[in-house]
Coordinates of N, CA and C in Angstrom, one line a residue:
X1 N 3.6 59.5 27.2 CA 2.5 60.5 27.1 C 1.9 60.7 28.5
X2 N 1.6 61.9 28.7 CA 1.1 62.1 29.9 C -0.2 63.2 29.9
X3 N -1.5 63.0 30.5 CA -2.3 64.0 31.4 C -2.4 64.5 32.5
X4 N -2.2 65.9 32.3 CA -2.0 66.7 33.9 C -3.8 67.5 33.5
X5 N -4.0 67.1 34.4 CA -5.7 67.8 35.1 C -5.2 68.8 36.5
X6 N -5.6 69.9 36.3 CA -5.5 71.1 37.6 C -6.7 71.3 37.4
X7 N -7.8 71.1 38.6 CA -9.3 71.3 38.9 C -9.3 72.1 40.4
X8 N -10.0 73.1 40.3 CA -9.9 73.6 41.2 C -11.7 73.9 41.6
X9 N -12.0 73.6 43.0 CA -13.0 73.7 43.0 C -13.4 75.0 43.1
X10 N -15.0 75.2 42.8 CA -15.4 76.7 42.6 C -15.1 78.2 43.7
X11 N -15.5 76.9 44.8 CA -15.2 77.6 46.2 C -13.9 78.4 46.4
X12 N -13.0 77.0 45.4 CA -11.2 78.3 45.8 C -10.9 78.3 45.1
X13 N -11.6 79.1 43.7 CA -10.7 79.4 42.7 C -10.1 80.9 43.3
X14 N -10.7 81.8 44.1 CA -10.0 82.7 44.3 C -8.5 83.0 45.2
X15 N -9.0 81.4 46.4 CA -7.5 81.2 47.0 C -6.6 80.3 46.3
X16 N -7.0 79.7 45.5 CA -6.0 78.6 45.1 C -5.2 79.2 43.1
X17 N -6.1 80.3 42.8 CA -5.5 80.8 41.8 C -3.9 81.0 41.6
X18 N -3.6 81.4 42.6 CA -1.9 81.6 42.5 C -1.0 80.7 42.2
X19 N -1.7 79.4 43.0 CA -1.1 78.4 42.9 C -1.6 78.0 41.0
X20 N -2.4 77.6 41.0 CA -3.2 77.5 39.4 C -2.3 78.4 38.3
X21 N -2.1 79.2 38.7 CA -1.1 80.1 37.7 C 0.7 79.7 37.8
X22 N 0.8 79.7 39.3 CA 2.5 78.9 39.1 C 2.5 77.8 38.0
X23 N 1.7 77.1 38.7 CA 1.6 75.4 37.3 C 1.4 75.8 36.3
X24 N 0.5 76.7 35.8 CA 0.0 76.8 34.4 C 1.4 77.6 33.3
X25 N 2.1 78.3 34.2 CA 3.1 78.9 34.1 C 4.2 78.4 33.2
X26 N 4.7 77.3 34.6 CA 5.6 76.5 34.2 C 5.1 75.2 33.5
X27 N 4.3 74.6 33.4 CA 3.7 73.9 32.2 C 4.2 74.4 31.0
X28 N 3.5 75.5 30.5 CA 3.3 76.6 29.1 C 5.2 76.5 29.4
X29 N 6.2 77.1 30.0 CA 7.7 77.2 29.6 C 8.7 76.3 29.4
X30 N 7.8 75.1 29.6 CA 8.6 73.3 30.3 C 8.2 73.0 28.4
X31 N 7.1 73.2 28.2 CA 6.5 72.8 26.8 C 7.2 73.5 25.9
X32 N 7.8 75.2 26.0 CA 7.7 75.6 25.0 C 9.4 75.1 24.7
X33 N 9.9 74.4 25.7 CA 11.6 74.7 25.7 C 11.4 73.1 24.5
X34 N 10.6 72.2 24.4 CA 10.5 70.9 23.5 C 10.6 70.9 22.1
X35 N 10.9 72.3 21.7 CA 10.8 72.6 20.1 C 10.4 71.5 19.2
X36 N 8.6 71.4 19.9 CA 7.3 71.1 18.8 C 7.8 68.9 19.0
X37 N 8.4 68.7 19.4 CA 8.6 67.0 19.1 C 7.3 66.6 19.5
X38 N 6.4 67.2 20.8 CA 5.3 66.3 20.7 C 4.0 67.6 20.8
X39 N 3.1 67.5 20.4 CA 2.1 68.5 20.7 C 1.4 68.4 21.8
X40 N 1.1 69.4 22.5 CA 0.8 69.7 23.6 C -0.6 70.7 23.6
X41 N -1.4 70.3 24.3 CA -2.7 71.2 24.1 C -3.5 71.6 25.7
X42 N -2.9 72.7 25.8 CA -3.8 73.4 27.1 C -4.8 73.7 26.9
X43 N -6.1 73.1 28.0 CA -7.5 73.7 27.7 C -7.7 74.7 28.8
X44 N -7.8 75.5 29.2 CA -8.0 76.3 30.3 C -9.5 77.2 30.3
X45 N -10.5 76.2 31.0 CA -11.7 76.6 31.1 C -12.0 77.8 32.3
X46 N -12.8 78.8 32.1 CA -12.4 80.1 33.3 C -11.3 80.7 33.4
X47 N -10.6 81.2 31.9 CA -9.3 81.7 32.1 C -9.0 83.1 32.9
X48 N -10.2 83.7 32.4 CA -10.5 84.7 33.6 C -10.6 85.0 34.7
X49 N -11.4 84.2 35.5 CA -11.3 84.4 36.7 C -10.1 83.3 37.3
X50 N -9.9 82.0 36.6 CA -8.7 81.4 37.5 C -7.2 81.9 37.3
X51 N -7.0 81.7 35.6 CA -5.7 82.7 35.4 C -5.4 84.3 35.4
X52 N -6.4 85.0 34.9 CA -6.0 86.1 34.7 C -5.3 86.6 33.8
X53 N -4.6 87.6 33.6 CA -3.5 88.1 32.7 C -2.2 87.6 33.5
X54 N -1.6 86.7 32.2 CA -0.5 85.5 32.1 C 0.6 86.0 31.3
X55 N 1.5 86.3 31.6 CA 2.2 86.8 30.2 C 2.9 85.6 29.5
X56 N 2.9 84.3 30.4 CA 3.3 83.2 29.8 C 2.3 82.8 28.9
X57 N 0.9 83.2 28.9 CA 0.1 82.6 27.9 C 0.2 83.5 26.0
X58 N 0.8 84.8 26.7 CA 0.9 85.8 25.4 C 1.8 85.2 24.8
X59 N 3.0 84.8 25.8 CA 4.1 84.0 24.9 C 3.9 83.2 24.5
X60 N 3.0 81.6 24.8 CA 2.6 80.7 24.6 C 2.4 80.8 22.9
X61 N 1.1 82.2 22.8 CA 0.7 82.0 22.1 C 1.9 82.6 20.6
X62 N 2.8 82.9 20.7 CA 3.3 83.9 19.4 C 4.4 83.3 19.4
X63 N 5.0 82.3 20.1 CA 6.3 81.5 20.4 C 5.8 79.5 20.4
X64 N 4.4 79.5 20.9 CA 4.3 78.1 21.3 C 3.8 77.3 20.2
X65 N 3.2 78.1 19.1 CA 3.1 77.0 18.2 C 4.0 76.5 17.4
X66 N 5.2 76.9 17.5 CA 6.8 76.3 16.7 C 7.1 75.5 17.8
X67 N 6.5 75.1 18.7 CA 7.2 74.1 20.4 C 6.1 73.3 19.9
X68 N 5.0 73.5 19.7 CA 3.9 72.2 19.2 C 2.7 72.9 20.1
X69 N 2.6 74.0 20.4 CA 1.7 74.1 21.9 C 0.8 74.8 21.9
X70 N -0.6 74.2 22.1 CA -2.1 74.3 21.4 C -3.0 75.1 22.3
X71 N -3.5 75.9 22.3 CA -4.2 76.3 23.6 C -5.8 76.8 23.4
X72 N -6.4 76.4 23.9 CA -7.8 76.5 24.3 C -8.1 77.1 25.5
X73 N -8.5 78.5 25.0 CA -8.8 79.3 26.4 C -10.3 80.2 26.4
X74 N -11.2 80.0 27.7 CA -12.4 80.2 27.6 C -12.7 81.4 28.4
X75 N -13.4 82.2 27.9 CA -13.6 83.3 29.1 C -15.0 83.7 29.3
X76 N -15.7 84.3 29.5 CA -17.1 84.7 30.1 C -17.5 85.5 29.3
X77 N -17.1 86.9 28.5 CA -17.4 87.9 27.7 C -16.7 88.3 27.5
X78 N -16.5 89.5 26.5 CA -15.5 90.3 25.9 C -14.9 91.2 26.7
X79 N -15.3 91.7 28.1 CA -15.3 92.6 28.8 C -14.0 91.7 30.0
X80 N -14.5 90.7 30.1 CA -13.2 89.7 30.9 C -12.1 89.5 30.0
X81 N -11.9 89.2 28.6 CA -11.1 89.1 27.6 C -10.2 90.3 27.7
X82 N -10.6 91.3 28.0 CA -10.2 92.6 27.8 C -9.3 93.1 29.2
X83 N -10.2 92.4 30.0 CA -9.2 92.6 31.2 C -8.0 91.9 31.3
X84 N -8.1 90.5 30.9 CA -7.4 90.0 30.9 C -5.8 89.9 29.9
X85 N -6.1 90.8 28.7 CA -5.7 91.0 27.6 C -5.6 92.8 27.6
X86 N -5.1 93.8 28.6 CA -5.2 95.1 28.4 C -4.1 95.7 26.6
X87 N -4.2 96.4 27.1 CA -3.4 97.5 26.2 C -3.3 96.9 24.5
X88 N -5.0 96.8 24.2 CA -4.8 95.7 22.5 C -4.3 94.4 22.5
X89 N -4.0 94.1 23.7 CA -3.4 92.4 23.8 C -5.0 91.5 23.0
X90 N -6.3 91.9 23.4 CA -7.2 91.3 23.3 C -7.5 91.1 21.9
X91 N -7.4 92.2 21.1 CA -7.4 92.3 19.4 C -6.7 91.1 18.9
X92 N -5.5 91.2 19.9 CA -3.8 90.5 19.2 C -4.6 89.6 19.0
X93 N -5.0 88.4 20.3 CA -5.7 87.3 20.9 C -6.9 86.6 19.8
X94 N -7.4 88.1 18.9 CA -9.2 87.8 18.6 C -8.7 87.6 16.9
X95 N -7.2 88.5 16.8 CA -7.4 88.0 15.3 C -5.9 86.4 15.2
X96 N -5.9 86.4 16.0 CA -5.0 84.6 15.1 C -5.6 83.8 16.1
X97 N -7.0 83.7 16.8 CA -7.4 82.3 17.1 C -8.7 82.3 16.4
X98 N -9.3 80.7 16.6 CA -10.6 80.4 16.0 C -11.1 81.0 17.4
X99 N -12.7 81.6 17.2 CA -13.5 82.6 18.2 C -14.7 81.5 17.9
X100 N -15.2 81.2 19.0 CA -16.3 80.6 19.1 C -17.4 81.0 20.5
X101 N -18.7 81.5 19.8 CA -19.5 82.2 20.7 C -20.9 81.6 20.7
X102 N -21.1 81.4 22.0 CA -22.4 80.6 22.1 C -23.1 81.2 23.9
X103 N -24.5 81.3 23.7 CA -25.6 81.5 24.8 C -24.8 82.8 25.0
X104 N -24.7 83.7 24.4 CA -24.1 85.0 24.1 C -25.5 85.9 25.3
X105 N -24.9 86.5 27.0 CA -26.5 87.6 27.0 C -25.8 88.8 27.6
X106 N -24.6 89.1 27.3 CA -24.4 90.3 27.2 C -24.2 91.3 26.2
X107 N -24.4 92.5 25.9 CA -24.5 93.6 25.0 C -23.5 93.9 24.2
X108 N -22.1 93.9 24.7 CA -21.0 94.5 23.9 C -20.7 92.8 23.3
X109 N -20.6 92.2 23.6 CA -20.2 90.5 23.5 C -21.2 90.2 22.0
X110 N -22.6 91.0 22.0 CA -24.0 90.5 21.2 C -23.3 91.7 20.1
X111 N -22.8 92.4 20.1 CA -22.5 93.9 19.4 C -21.4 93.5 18.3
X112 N -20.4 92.8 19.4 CA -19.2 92.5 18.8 C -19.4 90.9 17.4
X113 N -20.1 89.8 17.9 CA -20.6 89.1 16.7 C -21.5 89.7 15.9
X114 N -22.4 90.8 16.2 CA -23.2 91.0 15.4 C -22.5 91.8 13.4
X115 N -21.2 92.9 14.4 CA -20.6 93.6 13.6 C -19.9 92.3 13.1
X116 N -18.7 91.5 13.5 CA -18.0 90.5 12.9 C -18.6 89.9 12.1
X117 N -19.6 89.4 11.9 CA -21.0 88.7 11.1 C -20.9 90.0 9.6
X118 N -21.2 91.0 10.0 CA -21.3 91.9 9.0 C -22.8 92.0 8.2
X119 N -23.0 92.4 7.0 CA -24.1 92.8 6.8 C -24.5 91.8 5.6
X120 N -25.9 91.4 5.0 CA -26.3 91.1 3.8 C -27.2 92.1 3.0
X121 N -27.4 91.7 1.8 CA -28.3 92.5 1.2 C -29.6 92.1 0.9
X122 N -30.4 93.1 1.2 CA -32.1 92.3 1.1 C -33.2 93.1 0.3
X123 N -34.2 92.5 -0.5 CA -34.6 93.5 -1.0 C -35.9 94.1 -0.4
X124 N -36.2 95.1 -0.1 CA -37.4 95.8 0.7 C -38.4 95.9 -0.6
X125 N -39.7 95.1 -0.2 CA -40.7 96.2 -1.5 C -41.6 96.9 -0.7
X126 N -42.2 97.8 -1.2 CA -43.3 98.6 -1.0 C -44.2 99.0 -2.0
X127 N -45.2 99.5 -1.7 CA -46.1 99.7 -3.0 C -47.5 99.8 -2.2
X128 N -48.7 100.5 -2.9 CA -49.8 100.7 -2.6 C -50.9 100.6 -3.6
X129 N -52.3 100.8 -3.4 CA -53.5 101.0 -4.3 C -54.2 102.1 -3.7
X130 N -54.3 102.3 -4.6 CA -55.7 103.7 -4.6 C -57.2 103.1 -5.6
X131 N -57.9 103.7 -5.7 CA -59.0 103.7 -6.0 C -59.8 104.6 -6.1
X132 N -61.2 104.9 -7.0 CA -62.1 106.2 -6.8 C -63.2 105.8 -7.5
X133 N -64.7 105.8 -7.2 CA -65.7 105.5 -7.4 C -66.5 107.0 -7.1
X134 N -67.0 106.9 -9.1 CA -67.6 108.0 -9.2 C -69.3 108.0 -9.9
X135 N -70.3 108.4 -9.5 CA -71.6 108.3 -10.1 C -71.9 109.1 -10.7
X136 N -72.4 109.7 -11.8 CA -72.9 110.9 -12.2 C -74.1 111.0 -12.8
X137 N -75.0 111.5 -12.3 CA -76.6 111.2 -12.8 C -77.0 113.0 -13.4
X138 N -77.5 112.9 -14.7 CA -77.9 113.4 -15.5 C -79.2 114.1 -15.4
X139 N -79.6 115.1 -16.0 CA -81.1 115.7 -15.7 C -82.3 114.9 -16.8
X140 N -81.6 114.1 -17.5 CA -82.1 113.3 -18.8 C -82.9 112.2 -18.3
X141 N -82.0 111.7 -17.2 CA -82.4 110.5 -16.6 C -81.2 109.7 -16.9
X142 N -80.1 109.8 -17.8 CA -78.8 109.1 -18.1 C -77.9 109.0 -16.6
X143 N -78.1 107.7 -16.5 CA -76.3 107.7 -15.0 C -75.4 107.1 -15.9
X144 N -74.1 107.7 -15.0 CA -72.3 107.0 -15.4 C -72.1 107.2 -14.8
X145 N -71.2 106.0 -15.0 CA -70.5 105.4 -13.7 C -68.9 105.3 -14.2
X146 N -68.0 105.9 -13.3 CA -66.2 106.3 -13.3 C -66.0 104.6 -12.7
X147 N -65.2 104.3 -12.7 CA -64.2 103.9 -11.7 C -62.9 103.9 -12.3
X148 N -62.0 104.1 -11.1 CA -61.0 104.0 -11.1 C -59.8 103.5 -10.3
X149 N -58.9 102.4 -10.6 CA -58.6 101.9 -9.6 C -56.5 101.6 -9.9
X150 N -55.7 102.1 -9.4 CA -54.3 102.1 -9.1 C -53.3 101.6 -8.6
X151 N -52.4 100.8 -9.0 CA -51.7 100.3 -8.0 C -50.2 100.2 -8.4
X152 N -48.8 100.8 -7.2 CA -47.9 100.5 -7.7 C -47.0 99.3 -6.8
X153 N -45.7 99.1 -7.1 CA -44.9 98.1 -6.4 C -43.6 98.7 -6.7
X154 N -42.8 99.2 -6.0 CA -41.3 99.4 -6.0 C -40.6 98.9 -4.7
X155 N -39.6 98.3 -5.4 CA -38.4 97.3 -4.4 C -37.1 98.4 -4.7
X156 N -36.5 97.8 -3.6 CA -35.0 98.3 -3.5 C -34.3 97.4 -2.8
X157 N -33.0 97.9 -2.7 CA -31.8 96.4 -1.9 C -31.9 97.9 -0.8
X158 N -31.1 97.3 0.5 CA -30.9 97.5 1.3 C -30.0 96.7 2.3
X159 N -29.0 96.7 3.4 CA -27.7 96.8 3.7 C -28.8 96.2 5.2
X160 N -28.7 94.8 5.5 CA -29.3 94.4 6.9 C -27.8 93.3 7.8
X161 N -27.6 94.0 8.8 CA -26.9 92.8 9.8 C -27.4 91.6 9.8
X162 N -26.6 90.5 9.4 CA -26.8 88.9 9.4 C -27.8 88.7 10.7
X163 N -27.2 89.0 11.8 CA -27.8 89.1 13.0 C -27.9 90.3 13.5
X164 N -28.7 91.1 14.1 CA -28.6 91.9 14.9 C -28.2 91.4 16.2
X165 N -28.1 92.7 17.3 CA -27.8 92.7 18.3 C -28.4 91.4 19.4
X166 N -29.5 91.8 19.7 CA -30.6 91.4 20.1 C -31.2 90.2 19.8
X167 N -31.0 89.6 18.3 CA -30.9 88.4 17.4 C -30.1 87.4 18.0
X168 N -28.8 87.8 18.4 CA -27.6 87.3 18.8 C -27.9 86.8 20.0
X169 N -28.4 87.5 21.2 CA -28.7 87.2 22.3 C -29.8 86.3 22.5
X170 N -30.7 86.2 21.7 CA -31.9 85.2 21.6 C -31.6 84.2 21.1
X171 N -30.4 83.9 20.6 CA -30.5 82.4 20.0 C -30.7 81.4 21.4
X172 N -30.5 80.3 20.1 CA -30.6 78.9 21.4 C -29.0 79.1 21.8
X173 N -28.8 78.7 23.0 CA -27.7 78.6 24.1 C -26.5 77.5 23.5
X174 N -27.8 76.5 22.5 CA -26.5 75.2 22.0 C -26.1 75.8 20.6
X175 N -26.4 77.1 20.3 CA -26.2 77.1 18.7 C -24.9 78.2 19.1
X176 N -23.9 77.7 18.3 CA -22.7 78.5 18.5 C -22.3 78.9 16.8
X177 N -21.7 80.7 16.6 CA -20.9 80.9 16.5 C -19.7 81.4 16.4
X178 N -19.1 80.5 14.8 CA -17.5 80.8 14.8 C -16.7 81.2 14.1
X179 N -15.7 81.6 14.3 CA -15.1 82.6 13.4 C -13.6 81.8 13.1
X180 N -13.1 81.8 12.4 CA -12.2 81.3 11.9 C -11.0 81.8 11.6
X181 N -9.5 82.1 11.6 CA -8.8 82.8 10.7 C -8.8 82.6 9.3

């Protein structure tokens, strides 16, 4: 059994990416040729900015789990996913992994859990009172006195997002969520 660690410091993830992608490359093809005898699990934190768009990771993913080969890949927002993932690749990506979203503060990223989440049902009430106070004094010397006083209550269901947008982006930073296949 073995652990390979590729750390790259922040300074050169931009010069040293190439190299970062050769390895990650040939790691992902070295693994997938083992048909599954030991499982293998790539974490790749910053897949965005250090890897990029990999087409060894597409294959990884639609070929590597019959090799045994696990992958954990993290990215910044939906908008880097997408780059990195063009032409629907990112859909492919969003529907056969577990999606896990946390300290969420951008807009399409807060949009996209908020829809995935979907809606509940809640019931709204409303209702009001009225009232009227009336005196009526007589030439006899007889007073009456009206009152009258009203009130109703009607509820209904209505169709609310689990989370809204906005909701999503306010949570706490350690509360994460996830989506599952």
């Amino acid at each position: 059994n073995t652990d390979v660690y590729c750390v790259l410091p922040a300074d050169r993830v931009a010069t040293l990416s190439p190299l970062l992608r050769l390895w990650t490359g040939t790691f992902l093809r070295t693994a997938q040729r083992g048909k599954g005898r030991q499982r293998i699990n790539f974490i790749c934190d910053e897949t965005g900015s250090s890897l990029g768009k990999m087409d060894e990771l597409m294959a990884a993913l639609t070929v590597g789990r019959s090799a045994g080969v696990r992958l954990q890949l993290y990215y910044q927002d939906l908008g880097q996913l997408k780059k990195c993932w063009p032409d629907g690749g990112d859909q492919t990506l969003l529907a056969n992994t577990t999606q896990i979203f946390f300290g969420v503060n951008d807009q399409q990223t807060a949009e996209y859990v908020s829809n995935r989440l979907g809606d509940a049902t809640i019931i709204v009430t409303s209702g009001g009172k009225s009232g009227s106070d009336a005196v009526q004094t007589s030439y006899n010397g007889s007073t009456s006195t009206t009152r009258t006083h009203g009130w109703s209550e009607n509820w209904q269901q209505q169709a609310r997002r689990l989370l809204k947008p906005e909701e999503v982006t306010a949570l706490d930073p350690r509360t994460a969520i996830t989506f599952t296949p």
